[in-house]
PDB file of C-alpha atoms and ligand atoms in Angstrom:
ATOM      1  CA  MET A   1      54.133  80.973  61.644  1.00 53.00           C
ATOM      2  CA  ILE A   2      56.434  79.497  64.049  1.00 53.00           C
ATOM      3  CA  ALA A   3      55.160  76.929  66.548  1.00 57.00           C
ATOM      4  CA  ASP A   4      55.498  77.505  70.150  1.00 60.00           C
ATOM      5  CA  ASP A   5      57.719  74.507  70.435  1.00 60.00           C
ATOM      6  CA  ASP A   6      60.151  75.982  67.918  1.00 59.00           C
ATOM      7  CA  MET A   7      60.333  79.308  69.594  1.00 59.00           C
ATOM      8  CA  GLN A   8      61.181  77.459  72.889  1.00 61.00           C
ATOM      9  CA  GLU A   9      63.828  75.561  71.048  1.00 60.00           C
ATOM     10  CA  LEU A  10      65.508  78.825  69.547  1.00 65.00           C
ATOM     11  CA  THR A  11      65.272  80.490  73.096  1.00 82.00           C
ATOM     12  CA  VAL A  12      67.060  77.536  74.815  1.00 89.00           C
ATOM     13  CA  ARG A  13      69.663  77.183  72.133  1.00 89.00           C
ATOM     14  CA  GLY A  14      70.271  80.938  72.285  1.00 90.00           C
ATOM     15  CA  ARG A  15      70.497  81.135  75.881  1.00 93.00           C
ATOM     16  CA  LEU A  16      72.919  77.974  75.910  1.00 94.00           C
ATOM     17  CA  ARG A  17      75.280  79.690  73.445  1.00 92.00           C
ATOM     18  CA  VAL A  18      75.474  82.594  75.839  1.00 92.00           C
ATOM     19  CA  LEU A  19      76.246  80.575  78.835  1.00 95.00           C
ATOM     20  CA  LEU A  20      78.895  78.487  76.861  1.00 96.00           C
ATOM     21  CA  SER A  21      80.525  81.594  75.552  1.00 93.00           C
ATOM     22  CA  ASN A  22      81.031  82.810  79.047  1.00 94.00           C
ATOM     23  CA  GLY A  23      83.096  79.729  80.002  1.00 96.00           C
ATOM     24  CA  TRP A  24      83.154  76.144  80.993  1.00 97.00           C
ATOM     25  CA  HIS A  25      79.815  74.598  82.117  1.00 97.00           C
ATOM     26  CA  THR A  26      78.921  70.942  83.227  1.00 96.00           C
ATOM     27  CA  LEU A  27      75.665  69.382  82.032  1.00 95.00           C
ATOM     28  CA  ARG A  28      74.358  69.743  85.408  1.00 95.00           C
ATOM     29  CA  GLU A  29      75.184  73.490  85.700  1.00 97.00           C
ATOM     30  CA  LEU A  30      73.349  74.128  82.255  1.00 97.00           C
ATOM     31  CA  SER A  31      70.439  72.071  83.303  1.00 96.00           C
ATOM     32  CA  GLN A  32      69.933  74.209  86.371  1.00 96.00           C
ATOM     33  CA  ALA A  33      70.455  77.319  84.525  1.00 95.00           C
ATOM     34  CA  LEU A  34      68.174  76.615  81.688  1.00 95.00           C
ATOM     35  CA  HIS A  35      65.501  74.400  83.285  1.00 94.00           C
ATOM     36  CA  GLN A  36      66.099  71.735  80.827  1.00 95.00           C
ATOM     37  CA  SER A  37      66.636  68.007  81.380  1.00 96.00           C
ATOM     38  CA  GLU A  38      70.323  66.983  80.777  1.00 94.00           C
ATOM     39  CA  LYS A  39      68.918  64.668  78.064  1.00 93.00           C
ATOM     40  CA  GLU A  40      67.335  67.526  76.340  1.00 94.00           C
ATOM     41  CA  LEU A  41      70.637  69.579  76.536  1.00 95.00           C
ATOM     42  CA  ILE A  42      72.621  66.759  75.117  1.00 94.00           C
ATOM     43  CA  SER A  43      70.783  66.973  71.821  1.00 93.00           C
ATOM     44  CA  HIS A  44      71.102  70.919  71.945  1.00 93.00           C
ATOM     45  CA  LEU A  45      74.923  70.328  72.481  1.00 94.00           C
ATOM     46  CA  GLU A  46      75.082  67.967  69.585  1.00 92.00           C
ATOM     47  CA  HIS A  47      73.437  70.640  67.352  1.00 90.00           C
ATOM     48  CA  LEU A  48      76.036  73.209  68.568  1.00 89.00           C
ATOM     49  CA  ARG A  49      78.858  70.932  67.954  1.00 89.00           C
ATOM     50  CA  ARG A  50      77.582  70.241  64.387  1.00 87.00           C
ATOM     51  CA  SER A  51      76.631  73.749  63.293  1.00 81.00           C
ATOM     52  CA  LYS A  52      78.929  76.719  63.036  1.00 70.00           C
ATOM     53  CA  GLY A  53      77.332  79.911  64.372  1.00 67.00           C
ATOM     54  CA  SER A  54      77.747  83.277  62.385  1.00 68.00           C
ATOM     55  CA  ASP A  55      80.412  84.021  65.093  1.00 73.00           C
ATOM     56  CA  LYS A  56      82.473  81.076  64.087  1.00 79.00           C
ATOM     57  CA  ALA A  57      82.844  80.029  67.829  1.00 87.00           C
ATOM     58  CA  VAL A  58      84.264  76.704  68.345  1.00 90.00           C
ATOM     59  CA  PHE A  59      82.463  74.210  70.410  1.00 92.00           C
ATOM     60  CA  GLU A  60      84.910  72.578  72.868  1.00 93.00           C
ATOM     61  CA  VAL A  61      84.611  69.449  75.332  1.00 93.00           C
ATOM     62  CA  ASP A  62      86.827  69.206  78.388  1.00 94.00           C
ATOM     63  CA  ALA A  63      86.599  65.403  78.457  1.00 94.00           C
ATOM     64  CA  PRO A  64      85.702  63.398  81.430  1.00 95.00           C
ATOM     65  CA  ILE A  65      88.493  61.773  83.615  1.00 96.00           C
ATOM     66  CA  CYS A  66      88.243  58.334  85.581  1.00 97.00           C
ATOM     67  CA  LEU A  67      88.782  59.402  89.276  1.00 97.00           C
ATOM     68  CA  GLN A  68      90.216  56.108  90.123  1.00 97.00           C
ATOM     69  CA  CYS A  69      92.983  55.368  87.348  1.00 98.00           C
ATOM     70  CA  GLY A  70      93.282  58.759  85.596  1.00 97.00           C
ATOM     71  CA  PHE A  71      91.819  57.404  82.189  1.00 96.00           C
ATOM     72  CA  HIS A  72      90.987  60.346  79.995  1.00 95.00           C
ATOM     73  CA  PHE A  73      87.908  59.968  77.697  1.00 94.00           C
ATOM     74  CA  SER A  74      89.505  62.158  75.226  1.00 89.00           C
ATOM     75  CA  THR A  75      88.649  60.253  72.065  1.00 83.00           C
ATOM     76  CA  ARG A  76      85.029  59.872  73.061  1.00 78.00           C
ATOM     77  CA  GLU A  77      82.585  60.905  70.387  1.00 80.00           C
ATOM     78  CA  ARG A  78      79.251  60.826  72.333  1.00 84.00           C
ATOM     79  CA  LEU A  79      78.457  63.649  74.639  1.00 87.00           C
ATOM     80  CA  GLN A  80      76.671  61.520  77.118  1.00 85.00           C
ATOM     81  CA  GLN A  81      78.299  61.065  80.436  1.00 88.00           C
ATOM     82  CA  PRO A  82      80.182  57.850  80.530  1.00 92.00           C
ATOM     83  CA  GLY A  83      78.910  55.233  83.193  1.00 93.00           C
ATOM     84  CA  ARG A  84      82.050  53.281  83.558  1.00 95.00           C
ATOM     85  CA  CYS A  85      85.798  53.477  83.014  1.00 96.00           C
ATOM     86  CA  PRO A  86      86.766  51.097  80.107  1.00 95.00           C
ATOM     87  CA  GLN A  87      90.105  50.496  81.838  1.00 96.00           C
ATOM     88  CA  CYS A  88      89.504  49.992  85.432  1.00 98.00           C
ATOM     89  CA  ARG A  89      85.632  49.562  85.564  1.00 97.00           C
ATOM     90  CA  ALA A  90      85.362  52.379  88.253  1.00 97.00           C
ATOM     91  CA  THR A  91      82.075  54.430  88.082  1.00 97.00           C
ATOM     92  CA  ARG A  92      83.708  57.540  89.718  1.00 96.00           C
ATOM     93  CA  ILE A  93      84.183  59.661  86.589  1.00 96.00           C
ATOM     94  CA  SER A  94      84.492  63.482  86.600  1.00 96.00           C
ATOM     95  CA  LYS A  95      81.924  65.422  84.618  1.00 94.00           C
ATOM     96  CA  ALA A  96      82.563  66.575  81.098  1.00 94.00           C
ATOM     97  CA  ARG A  97      82.460  70.279  80.752  1.00 96.00           C
ATOM     98  CA  TYR A  98      81.593  72.306  77.586  1.00 96.00           C
ATOM     99  CA  ARG A  99      82.270  75.900  76.182  1.00 96.00           C
ATOM    100  CA  LEU A 100      82.178  77.827  73.055  1.00 94.00           C
ATOM    101  CA  ARG A 101      85.497  79.358  72.312  1.00 91.00           C
ATOM    102  CA  PRO A 102      85.202  82.642  70.245  1.00 84.00           C
ATOM    103  CA  GLY A 103      86.308  82.123  66.817  1.00 78.00           C
ATOM    104  CA  ALA A 104      89.393  84.099  65.266  1.00 68.00           C
TER     105      ALA A 104
HETATM  106 ZN1   ZN B   1      89.584  54.046  85.438  1.00 87.21          ZN
END
């Protein structure tokens, strides 16, 4: 028997895969589409990044950019939105976007 919580998890993760397979989405867009908190979705995204689905889709991150100096957070490991630019200390930073690219 599967607990209700687990069913809920599967459903959200399944719908997340569908959304991301259709193209780039920010955390806010995913949050609005799936009615999940951004914090909740981060953990789902972390899971997607670690696990390969049967379709071999590749999880991709369009890294945030500092809107002040153009610093690119390309080497950032964490999926959470950065609060501050390490280079110029500005807090105006573009939102990261995520997608699933279909595997070969
Ligand atoms: Zn900056």
